[in-house]
Short mmCIF file of C-alpha atoms in Angstrom, two decimals:
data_model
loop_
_atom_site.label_atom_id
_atom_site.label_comp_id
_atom_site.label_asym_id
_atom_site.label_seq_id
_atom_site.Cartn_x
_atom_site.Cartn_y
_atom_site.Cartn_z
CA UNK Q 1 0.00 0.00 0.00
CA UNK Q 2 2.69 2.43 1.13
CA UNK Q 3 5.92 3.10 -1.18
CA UNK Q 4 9.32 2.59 0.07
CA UNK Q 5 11.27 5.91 0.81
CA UNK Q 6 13.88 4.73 -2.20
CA UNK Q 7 16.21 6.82 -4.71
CA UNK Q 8 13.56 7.80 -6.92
CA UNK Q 9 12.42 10.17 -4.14
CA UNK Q 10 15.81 11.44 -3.58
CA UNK Q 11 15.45 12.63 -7.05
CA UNK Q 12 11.83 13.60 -7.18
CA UNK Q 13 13.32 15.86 -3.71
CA UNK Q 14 16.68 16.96 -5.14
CA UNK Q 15 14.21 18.31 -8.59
CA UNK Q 16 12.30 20.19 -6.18
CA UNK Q 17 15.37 21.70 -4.49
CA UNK Q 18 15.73 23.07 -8.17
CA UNK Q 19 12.68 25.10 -7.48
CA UNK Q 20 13.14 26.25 -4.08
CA UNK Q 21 16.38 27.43 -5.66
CA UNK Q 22 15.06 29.31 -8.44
CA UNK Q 23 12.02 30.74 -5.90
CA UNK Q 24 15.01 31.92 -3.88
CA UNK Q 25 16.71 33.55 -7.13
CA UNK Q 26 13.45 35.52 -8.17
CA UNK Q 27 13.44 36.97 -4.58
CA UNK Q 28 17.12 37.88 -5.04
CA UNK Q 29 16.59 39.47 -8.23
CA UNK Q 30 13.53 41.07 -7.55
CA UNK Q 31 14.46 42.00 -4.55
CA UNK Q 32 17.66 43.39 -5.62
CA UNK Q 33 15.72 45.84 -7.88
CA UNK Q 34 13.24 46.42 -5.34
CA UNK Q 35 15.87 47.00 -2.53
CA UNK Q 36 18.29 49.28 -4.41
CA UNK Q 37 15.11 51.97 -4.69
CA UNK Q 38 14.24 51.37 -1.08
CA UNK Q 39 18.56 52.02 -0.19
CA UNK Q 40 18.18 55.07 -2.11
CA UNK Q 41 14.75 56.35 -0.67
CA UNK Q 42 16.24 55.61 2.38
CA UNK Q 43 19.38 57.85 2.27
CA UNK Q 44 17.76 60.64 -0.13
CA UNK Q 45 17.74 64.33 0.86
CA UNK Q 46 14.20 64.30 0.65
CA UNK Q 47 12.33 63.94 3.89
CA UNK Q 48 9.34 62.27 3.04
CA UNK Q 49 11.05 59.24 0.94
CA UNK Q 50 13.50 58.86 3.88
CA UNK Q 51 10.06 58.50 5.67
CA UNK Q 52 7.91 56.41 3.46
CA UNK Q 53 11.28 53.60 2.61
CA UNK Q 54 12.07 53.49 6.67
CA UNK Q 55 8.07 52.96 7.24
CA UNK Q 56 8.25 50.44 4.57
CA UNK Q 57 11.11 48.49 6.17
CA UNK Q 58 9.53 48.65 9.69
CA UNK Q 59 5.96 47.17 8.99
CA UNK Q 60 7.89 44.22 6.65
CA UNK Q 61 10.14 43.51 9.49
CA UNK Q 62 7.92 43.74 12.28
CA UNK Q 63 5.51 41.41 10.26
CA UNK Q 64 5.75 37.75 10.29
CA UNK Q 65 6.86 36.84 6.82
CA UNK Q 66 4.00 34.10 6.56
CA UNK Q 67 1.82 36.59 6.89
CA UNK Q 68 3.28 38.53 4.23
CA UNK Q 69 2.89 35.60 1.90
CA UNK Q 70 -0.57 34.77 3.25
CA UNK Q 71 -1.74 38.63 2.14
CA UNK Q 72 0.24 38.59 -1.26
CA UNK Q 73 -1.97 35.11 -1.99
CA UNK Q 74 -5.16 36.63 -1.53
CA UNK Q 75 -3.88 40.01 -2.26
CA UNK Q 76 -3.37 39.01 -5.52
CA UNK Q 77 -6.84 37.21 -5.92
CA UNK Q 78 -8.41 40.24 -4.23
CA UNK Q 79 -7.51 42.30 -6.76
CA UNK Q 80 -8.53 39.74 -9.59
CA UNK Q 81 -5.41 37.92 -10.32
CA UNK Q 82 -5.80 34.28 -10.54
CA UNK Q 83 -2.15 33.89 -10.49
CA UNK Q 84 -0.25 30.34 -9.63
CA UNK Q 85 1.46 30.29 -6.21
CA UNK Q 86 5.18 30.29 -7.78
CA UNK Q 87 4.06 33.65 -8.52
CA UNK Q 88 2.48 34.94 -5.38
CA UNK Q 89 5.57 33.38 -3.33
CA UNK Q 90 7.50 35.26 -5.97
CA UNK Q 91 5.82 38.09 -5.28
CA UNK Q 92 5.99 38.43 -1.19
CA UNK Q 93 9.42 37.09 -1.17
CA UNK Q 94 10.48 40.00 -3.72
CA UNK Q 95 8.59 42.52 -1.15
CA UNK Q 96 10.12 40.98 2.03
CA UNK Q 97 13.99 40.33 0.87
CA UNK Q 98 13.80 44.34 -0.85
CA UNK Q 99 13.25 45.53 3.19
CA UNK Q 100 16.38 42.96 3.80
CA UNK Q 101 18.43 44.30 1.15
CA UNK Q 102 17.52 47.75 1.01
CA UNK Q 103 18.79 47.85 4.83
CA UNK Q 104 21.69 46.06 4.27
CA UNK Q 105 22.92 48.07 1.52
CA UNK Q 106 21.70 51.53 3.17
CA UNK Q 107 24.46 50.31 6.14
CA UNK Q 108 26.98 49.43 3.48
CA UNK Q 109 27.02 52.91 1.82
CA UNK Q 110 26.87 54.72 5.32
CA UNK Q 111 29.79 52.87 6.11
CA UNK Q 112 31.95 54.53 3.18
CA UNK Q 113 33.44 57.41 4.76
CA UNK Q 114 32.24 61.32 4.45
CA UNK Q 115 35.77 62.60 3.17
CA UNK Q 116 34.76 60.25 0.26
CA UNK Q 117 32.12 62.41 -0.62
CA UNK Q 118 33.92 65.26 -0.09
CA UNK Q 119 37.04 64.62 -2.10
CA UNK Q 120 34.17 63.31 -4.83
CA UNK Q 121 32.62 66.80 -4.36
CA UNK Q 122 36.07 68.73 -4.45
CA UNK Q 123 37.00 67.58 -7.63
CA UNK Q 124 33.72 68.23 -9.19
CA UNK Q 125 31.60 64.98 -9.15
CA UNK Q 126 28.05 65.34 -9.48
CA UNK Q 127 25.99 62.73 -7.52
CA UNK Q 128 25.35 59.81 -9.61
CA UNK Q 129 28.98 60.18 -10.90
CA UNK Q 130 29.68 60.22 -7.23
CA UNK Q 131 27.89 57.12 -6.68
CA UNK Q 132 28.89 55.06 -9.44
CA UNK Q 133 32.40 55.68 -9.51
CA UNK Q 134 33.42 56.19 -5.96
CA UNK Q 135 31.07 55.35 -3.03
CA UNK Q 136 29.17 52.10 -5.01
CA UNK Q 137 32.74 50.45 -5.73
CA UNK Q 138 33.74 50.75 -2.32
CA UNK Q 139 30.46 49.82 -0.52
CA UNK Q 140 30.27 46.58 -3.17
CA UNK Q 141 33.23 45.06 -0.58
CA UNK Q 142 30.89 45.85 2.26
CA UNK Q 143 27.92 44.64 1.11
CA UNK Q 144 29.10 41.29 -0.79
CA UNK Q 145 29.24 39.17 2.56
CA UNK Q 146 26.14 40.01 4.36
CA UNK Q 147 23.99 39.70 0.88
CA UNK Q 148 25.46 36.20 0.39
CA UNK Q 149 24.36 35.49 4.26
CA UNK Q 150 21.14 36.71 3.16
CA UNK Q 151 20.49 34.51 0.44
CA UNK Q 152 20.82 31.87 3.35
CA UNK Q 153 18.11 33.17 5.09
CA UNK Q 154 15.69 33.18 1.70
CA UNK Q 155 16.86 30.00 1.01
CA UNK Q 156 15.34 28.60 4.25
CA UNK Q 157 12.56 30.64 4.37
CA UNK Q 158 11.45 29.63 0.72
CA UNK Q 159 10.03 27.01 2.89
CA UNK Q 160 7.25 28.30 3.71
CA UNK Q 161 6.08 28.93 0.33
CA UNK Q 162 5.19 25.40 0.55
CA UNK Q 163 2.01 26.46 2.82
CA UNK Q 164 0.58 28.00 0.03
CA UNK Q 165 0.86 25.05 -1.97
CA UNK Q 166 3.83 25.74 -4.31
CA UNK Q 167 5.68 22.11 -4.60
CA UNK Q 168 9.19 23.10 -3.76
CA UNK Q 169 11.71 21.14 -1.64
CA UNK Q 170 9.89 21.15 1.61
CA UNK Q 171 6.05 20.43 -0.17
CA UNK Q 172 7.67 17.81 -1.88
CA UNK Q 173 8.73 16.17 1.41
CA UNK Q 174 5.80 16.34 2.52
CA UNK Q 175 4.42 14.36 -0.43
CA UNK Q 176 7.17 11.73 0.06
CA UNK Q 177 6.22 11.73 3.50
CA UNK Q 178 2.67 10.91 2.82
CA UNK Q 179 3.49 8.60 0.25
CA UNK Q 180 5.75 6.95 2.03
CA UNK Q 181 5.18 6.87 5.27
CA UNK Q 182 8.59 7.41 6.76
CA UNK Q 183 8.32 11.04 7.36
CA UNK Q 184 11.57 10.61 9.81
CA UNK Q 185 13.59 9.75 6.81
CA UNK Q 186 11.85 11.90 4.39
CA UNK Q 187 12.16 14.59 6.20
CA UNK Q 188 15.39 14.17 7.25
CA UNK Q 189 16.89 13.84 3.58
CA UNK Q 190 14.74 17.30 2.88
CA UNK Q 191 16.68 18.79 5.93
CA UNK Q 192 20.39 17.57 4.76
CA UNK Q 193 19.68 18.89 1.41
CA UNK Q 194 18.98 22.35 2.64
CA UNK Q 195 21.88 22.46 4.98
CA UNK Q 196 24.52 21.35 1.94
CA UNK Q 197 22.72 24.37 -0.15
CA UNK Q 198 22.93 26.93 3.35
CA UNK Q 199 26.09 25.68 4.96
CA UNK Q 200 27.95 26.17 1.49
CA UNK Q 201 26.42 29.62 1.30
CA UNK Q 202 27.44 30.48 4.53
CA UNK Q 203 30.90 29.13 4.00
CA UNK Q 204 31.22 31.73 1.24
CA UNK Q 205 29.53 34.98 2.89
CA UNK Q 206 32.33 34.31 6.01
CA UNK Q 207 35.43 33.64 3.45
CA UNK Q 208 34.38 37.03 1.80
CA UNK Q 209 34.07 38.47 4.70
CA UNK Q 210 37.47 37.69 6.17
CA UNK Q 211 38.72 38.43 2.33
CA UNK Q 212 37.37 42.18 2.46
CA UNK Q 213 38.03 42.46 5.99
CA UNK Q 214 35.02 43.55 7.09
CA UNK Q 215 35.06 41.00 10.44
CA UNK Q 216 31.56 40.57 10.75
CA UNK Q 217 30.93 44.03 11.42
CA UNK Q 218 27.78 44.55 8.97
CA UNK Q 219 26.66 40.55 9.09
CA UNK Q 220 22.64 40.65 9.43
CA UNK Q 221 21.52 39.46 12.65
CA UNK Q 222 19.81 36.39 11.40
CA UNK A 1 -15.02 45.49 -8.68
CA UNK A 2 -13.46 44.75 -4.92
CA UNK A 3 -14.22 46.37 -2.03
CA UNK A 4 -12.94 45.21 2.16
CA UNK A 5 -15.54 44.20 4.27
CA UNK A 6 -13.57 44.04 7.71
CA UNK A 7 -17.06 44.06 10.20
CA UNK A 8 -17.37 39.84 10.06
CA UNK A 9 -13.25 39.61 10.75
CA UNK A 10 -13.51 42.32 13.74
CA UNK A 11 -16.69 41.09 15.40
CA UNK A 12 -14.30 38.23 16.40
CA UNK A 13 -11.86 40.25 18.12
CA UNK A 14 -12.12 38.46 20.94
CA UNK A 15 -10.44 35.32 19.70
CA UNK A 16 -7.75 37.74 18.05
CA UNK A 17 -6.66 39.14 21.80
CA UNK A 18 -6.54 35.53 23.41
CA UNK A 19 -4.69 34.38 20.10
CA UNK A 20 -2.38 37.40 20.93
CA UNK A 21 -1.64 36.59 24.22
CA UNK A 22 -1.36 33.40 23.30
CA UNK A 23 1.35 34.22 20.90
CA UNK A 24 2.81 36.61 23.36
CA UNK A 25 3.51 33.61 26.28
CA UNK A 26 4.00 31.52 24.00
CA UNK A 27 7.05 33.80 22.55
CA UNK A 28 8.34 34.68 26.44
CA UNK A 29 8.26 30.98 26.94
CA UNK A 30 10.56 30.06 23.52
CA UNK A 31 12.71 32.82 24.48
CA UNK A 32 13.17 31.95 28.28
CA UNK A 33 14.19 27.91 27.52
CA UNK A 34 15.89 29.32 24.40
CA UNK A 35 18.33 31.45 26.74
CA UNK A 36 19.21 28.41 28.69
CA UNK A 37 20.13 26.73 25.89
CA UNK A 38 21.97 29.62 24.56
CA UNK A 39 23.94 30.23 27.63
CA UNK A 40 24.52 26.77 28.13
CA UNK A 41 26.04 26.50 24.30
CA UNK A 42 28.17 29.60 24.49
CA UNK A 43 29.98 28.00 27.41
CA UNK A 44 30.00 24.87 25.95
CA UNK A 45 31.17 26.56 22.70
CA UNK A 46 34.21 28.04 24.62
CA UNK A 47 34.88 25.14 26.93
CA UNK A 48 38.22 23.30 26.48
CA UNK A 49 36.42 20.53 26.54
CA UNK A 50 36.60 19.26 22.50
CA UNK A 51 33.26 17.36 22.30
CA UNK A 52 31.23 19.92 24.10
CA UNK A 53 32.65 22.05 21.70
CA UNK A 54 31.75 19.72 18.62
CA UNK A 55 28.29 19.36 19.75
CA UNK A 56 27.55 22.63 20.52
CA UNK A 57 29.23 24.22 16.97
CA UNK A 58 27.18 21.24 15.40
CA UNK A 59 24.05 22.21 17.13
CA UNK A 60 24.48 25.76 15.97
CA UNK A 61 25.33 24.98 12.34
CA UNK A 62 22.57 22.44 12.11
CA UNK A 63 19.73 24.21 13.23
CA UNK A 64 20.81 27.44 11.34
CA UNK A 65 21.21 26.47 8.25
CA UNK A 66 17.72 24.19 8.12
CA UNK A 67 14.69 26.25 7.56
CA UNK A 68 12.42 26.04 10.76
CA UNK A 69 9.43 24.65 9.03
CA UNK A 70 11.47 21.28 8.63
CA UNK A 71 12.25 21.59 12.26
CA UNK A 72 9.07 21.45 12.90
CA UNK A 73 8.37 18.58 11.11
CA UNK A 74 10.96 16.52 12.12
CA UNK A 75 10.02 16.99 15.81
CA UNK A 76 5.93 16.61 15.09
CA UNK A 77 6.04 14.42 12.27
CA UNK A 78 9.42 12.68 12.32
CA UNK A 79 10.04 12.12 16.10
CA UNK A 80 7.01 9.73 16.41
CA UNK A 81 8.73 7.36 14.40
CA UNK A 82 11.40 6.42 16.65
CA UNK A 83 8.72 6.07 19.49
CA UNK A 84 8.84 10.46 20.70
CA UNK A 85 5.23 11.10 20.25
CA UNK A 86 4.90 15.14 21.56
CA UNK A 87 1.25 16.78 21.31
CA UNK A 88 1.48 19.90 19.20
CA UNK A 89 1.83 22.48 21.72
CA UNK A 90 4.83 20.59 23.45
CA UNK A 91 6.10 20.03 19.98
CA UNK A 92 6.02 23.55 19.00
CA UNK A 93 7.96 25.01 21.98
CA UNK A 94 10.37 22.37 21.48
CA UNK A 95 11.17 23.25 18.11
CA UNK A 96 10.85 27.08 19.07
CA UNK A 97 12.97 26.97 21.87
CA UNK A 98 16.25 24.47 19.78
CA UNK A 99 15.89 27.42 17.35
CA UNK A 100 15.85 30.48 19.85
CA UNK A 101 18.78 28.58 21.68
CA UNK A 102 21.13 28.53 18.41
CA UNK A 103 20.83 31.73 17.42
CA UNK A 104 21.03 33.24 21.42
CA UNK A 105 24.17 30.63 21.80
CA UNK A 106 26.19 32.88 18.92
CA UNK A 107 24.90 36.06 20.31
CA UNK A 108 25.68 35.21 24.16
CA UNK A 109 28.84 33.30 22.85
CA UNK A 110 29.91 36.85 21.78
CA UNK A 111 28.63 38.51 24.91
CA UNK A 112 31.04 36.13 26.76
CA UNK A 113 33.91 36.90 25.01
CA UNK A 114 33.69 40.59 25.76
CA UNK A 115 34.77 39.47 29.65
CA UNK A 116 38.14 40.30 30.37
CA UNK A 117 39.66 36.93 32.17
CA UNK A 118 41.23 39.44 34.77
CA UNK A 119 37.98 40.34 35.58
CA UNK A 120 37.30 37.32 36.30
CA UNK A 121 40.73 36.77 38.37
CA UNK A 122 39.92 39.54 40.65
CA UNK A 123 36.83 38.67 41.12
CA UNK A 124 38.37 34.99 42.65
CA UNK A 125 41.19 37.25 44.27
CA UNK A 126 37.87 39.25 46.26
CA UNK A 127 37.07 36.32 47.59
CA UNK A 128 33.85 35.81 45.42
CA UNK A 129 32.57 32.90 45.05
CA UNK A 130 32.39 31.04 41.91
CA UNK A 131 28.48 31.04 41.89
CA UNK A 132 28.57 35.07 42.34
CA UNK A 133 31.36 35.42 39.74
CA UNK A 134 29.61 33.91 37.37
CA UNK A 135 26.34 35.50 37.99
CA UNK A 136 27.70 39.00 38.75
CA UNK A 137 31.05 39.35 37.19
CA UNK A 138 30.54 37.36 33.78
CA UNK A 139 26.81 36.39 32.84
CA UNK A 140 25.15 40.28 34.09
CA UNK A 141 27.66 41.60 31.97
CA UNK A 142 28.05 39.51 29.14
CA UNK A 143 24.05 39.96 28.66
CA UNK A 144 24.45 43.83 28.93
CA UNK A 145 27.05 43.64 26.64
CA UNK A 146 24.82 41.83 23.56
CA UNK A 147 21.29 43.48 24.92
CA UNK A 148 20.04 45.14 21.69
CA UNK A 149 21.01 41.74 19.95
CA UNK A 150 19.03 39.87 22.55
CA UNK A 151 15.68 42.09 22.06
CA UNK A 152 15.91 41.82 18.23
CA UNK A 153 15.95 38.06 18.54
CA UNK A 154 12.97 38.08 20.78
CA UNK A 155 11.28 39.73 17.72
CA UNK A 156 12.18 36.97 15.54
CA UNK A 157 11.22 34.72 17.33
CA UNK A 158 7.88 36.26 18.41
CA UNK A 159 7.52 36.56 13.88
CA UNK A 160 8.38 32.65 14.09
CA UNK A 161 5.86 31.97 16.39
CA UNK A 162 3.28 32.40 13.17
CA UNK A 163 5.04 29.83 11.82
CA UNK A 164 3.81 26.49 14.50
CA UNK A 165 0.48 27.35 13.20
CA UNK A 166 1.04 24.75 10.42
CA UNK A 167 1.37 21.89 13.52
CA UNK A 168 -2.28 23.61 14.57
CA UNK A 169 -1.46 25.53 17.90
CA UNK A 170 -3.94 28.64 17.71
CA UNK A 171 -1.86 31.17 18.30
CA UNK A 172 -2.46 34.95 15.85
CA UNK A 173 -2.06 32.87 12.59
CA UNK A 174 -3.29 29.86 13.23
CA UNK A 175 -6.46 32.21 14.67
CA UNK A 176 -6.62 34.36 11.61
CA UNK A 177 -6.25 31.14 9.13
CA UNK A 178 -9.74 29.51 11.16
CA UNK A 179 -11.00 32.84 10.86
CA UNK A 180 -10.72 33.24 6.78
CA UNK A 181 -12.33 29.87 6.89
CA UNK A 182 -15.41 31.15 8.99
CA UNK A 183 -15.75 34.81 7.07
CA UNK A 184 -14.51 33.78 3.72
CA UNK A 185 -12.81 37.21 3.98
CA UNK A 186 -9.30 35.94 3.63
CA UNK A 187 -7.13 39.07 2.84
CA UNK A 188 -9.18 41.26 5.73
CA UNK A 189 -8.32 38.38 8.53
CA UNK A 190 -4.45 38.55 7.68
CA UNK A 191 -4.21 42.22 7.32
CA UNK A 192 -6.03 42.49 10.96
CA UNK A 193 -3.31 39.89 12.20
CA UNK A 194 -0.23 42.04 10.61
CA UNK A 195 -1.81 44.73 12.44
CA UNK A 196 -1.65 42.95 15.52
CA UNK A 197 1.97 41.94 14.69
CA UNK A 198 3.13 45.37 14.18
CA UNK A 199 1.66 46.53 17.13
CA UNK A 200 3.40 43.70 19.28
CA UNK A 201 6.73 45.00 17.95
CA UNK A 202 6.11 48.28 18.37
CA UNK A 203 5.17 47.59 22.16
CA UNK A 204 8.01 44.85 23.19
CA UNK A 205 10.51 47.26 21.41
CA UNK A 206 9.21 50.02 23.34
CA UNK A 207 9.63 47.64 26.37
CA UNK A 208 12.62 46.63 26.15
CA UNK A 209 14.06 50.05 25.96
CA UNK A 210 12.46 50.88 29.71
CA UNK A 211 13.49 46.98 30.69
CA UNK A 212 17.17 47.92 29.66
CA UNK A 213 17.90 50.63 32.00
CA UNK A 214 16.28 48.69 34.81
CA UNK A 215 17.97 45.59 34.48
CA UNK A 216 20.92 46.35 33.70
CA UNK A 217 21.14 49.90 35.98
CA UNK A 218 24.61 49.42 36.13
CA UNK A 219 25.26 50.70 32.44
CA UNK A 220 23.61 54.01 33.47
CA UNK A 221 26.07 54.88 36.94
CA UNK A 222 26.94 58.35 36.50
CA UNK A 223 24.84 59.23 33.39
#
């Protein structure tokens, strides 16, 4: 009656790792896009943006993110969109990891020093010349390590999306599991195959991080 | 055309304020057993002992770099397999508190560090005990020295809480996900719950600002 937790799964799991990995990619990218306009709201000279991205960040990170993907799934229906849930995961992980990022990257360009924009200013830089060619370079170093450690944390949380039905590694453990009925095992096998994917990534964020010599200092608290 | 209709999703506020509570003790509870096992695992981290230092680092590693959810399920669905059958509540502050204590071991791990050992000498020189050294002389300090870190993992963990609704303990989630079922007005239940979220934040971060300079009044001498 029940199916024997064999290789077969391992595969049917290690294909749905493929999607929890490209879920986690979307939110990167998306977020990355997302975040950058946040960063830059967030350190304009403009009072009200400085306002409206801080706001922004607060309610995201004072929310729980399931509830954030909870509203984005009917949010989206709400509105009329009948869309599928890689989408709606897509879509609150791309709102939640911008917050993430946009922080992140806001500390990374604070932590450039003011004669930099000075000496920029002094020899006649406007601002986005500014940016591009002397604060962004720098803060790049700053913000490498603690983006990568990051990732680890979307990676993991990518999890969830399985609650709103989108098969990716952890949904398809559960089906295993069901199938199976060796959920120990199954979901054991689901757990090692995150940690390989997260315990690489963090290997890398801390080996950039002793690389740029940043020890540490702008790691998320995670 | 849409339109929200919150007046079926409020009407039930009561069951959102026990859910919050709920959440709230639930949170303080995670938080309290997850400090134990953080302060045990930072020693054990820097013991010279080489296996207590294995199993702690492996401890640490394991359970942060494993999504929670999977925690879960190993402990509710997993653990009954090799004869550990937990109900869902016990269940869910298990699993809570193993993932509180690996993140508080790194931050009180740190905390420790920041003692100077000749504090710890002259302490022993005074003729303190090795009970009141530790409590007065490393551990006060140590946890006044990684405070803000401590309060922002409270706040994760009080967001994680939403997360043992999946193993059906009623706390705000779980609440607003029975609710939805009840009103049919999904979106309005889970924006009423974010509300409530926010507003828990808001207050324990508020909180722990007044809780700081009471605790720890010793930061404050002479300000």
């Amino acid at each position: 009656m029940f199916q024997t937790f064999s290789f077969n799964h391992v595969l049917f799991l290690a294909q749905a790792g493929l999607w929890t990995l490209l879920l986690s990619c979307m939110a990167l990218f998306g977020g990355a896009i997302f975040g950058a306009l946040i960063m830059l709201a967030r350190i304009s000279l403009y009072a009200p943006l400085r306002f409206i991205a801080k706001a922004y960040i607060y309610v995201i990170q004072g929310t729980p993110l399931l509830v954030l993907l909870f509203i984005a799934y009917f949010g989206l229906a709400f509105a009329g969109y009948d869309v599928p849930a890689l989408v709606a995961a897509g879509f609150a992980f791309t709102l939640y990891a911008a917050a993430f990022l946009g922080e992140i990257w806001r500390g990374s360009i604070e932590a450039i020093g003011k004669g930099q924009w000075e000496g920029a200013a002094a020899i006649g830089l406007n601002w986005p010349k500014t940016m591009r060619f002397v604060i962004v370079p720098q803060a790049v170093r700053v913000a490498i390590p603690p983006t990568v450690g990051f990732f680890v944390q979307l990676v993991k949380n990518t999890a969830l999306a399985s609650i709103i039905g989108f098969v990716e590694l952890t949904r398809a453990g559960q089906i295993v599991a069901n199938a199976t009925y060796q959920p120990l095992s199954v979901y054991m096998t689901v757990a090692a195959m995150y940690f390989v994917i997260c315990s690489c990534l963090s290997f890398v964020s801390r080996r950039l991080d002793e690389k740029f010599q940043n020890n540490g200092v702008h790691q998320p608290i995670t | 055309m849409f339109y929200f209709e919150f007046s079926g999703t409020l009407a039930r506020w009561p069951e959102f304020v026990h859910a919050g509570v709920f959440t709230v003790l639930l949170s303080a509870t995670a938080m309290l057993l997850g400090l134990i096992i953080g302060i045990a695992g930072a020693f054990a981290r820097l013991s010279s002992v080489r296996p207590a230092r294995v199993i702690a680092g492996s401890y640490v590693e394991i359970i942060r770099n494993t999504p929670f959810l999977v925690q879960i399920y190993i402990i509710y669905f997993g653990l009954p397999a090799i004869g550990v059958r937990l109900d869902a509540l016990t269940a869910g502050i298990l699993s809570l508190s193993l993932y509180a204590g690996a993140y508080i071991t790194e931050i009180a791990r740190a905390g420790i560090e920041t003692i100077d050992k000749g504090q710890v000498e002259a302490a022993r020189a005074l003729g303190l005990s090795p009970y009141l050294t530790f409590r007065h002389v490393i551990l006060k300090p140590a946890m006044a020295a990684v405070y803000p870190a401590l309060t922002s993992q409270f706040i994760l963990i009080m967001l994680a809480t939403s997360v043992v609704s999946v193993i059906s303990i009623p706390e705000l989630t779980g609440v607003a996900n029975d609710i939805q079922g009840l009103t049919f007005r999904s979106l309005e239940a889970f924006l009423v719950v974010a509300a409530i979220y926010l507003g828990l934040t808001a207050a324990f971060k508020g909180l722990f600002t007044v809780f700081d300079r009471t605790i720890f009044s010793f930061k404050y001498v002479g300000r």
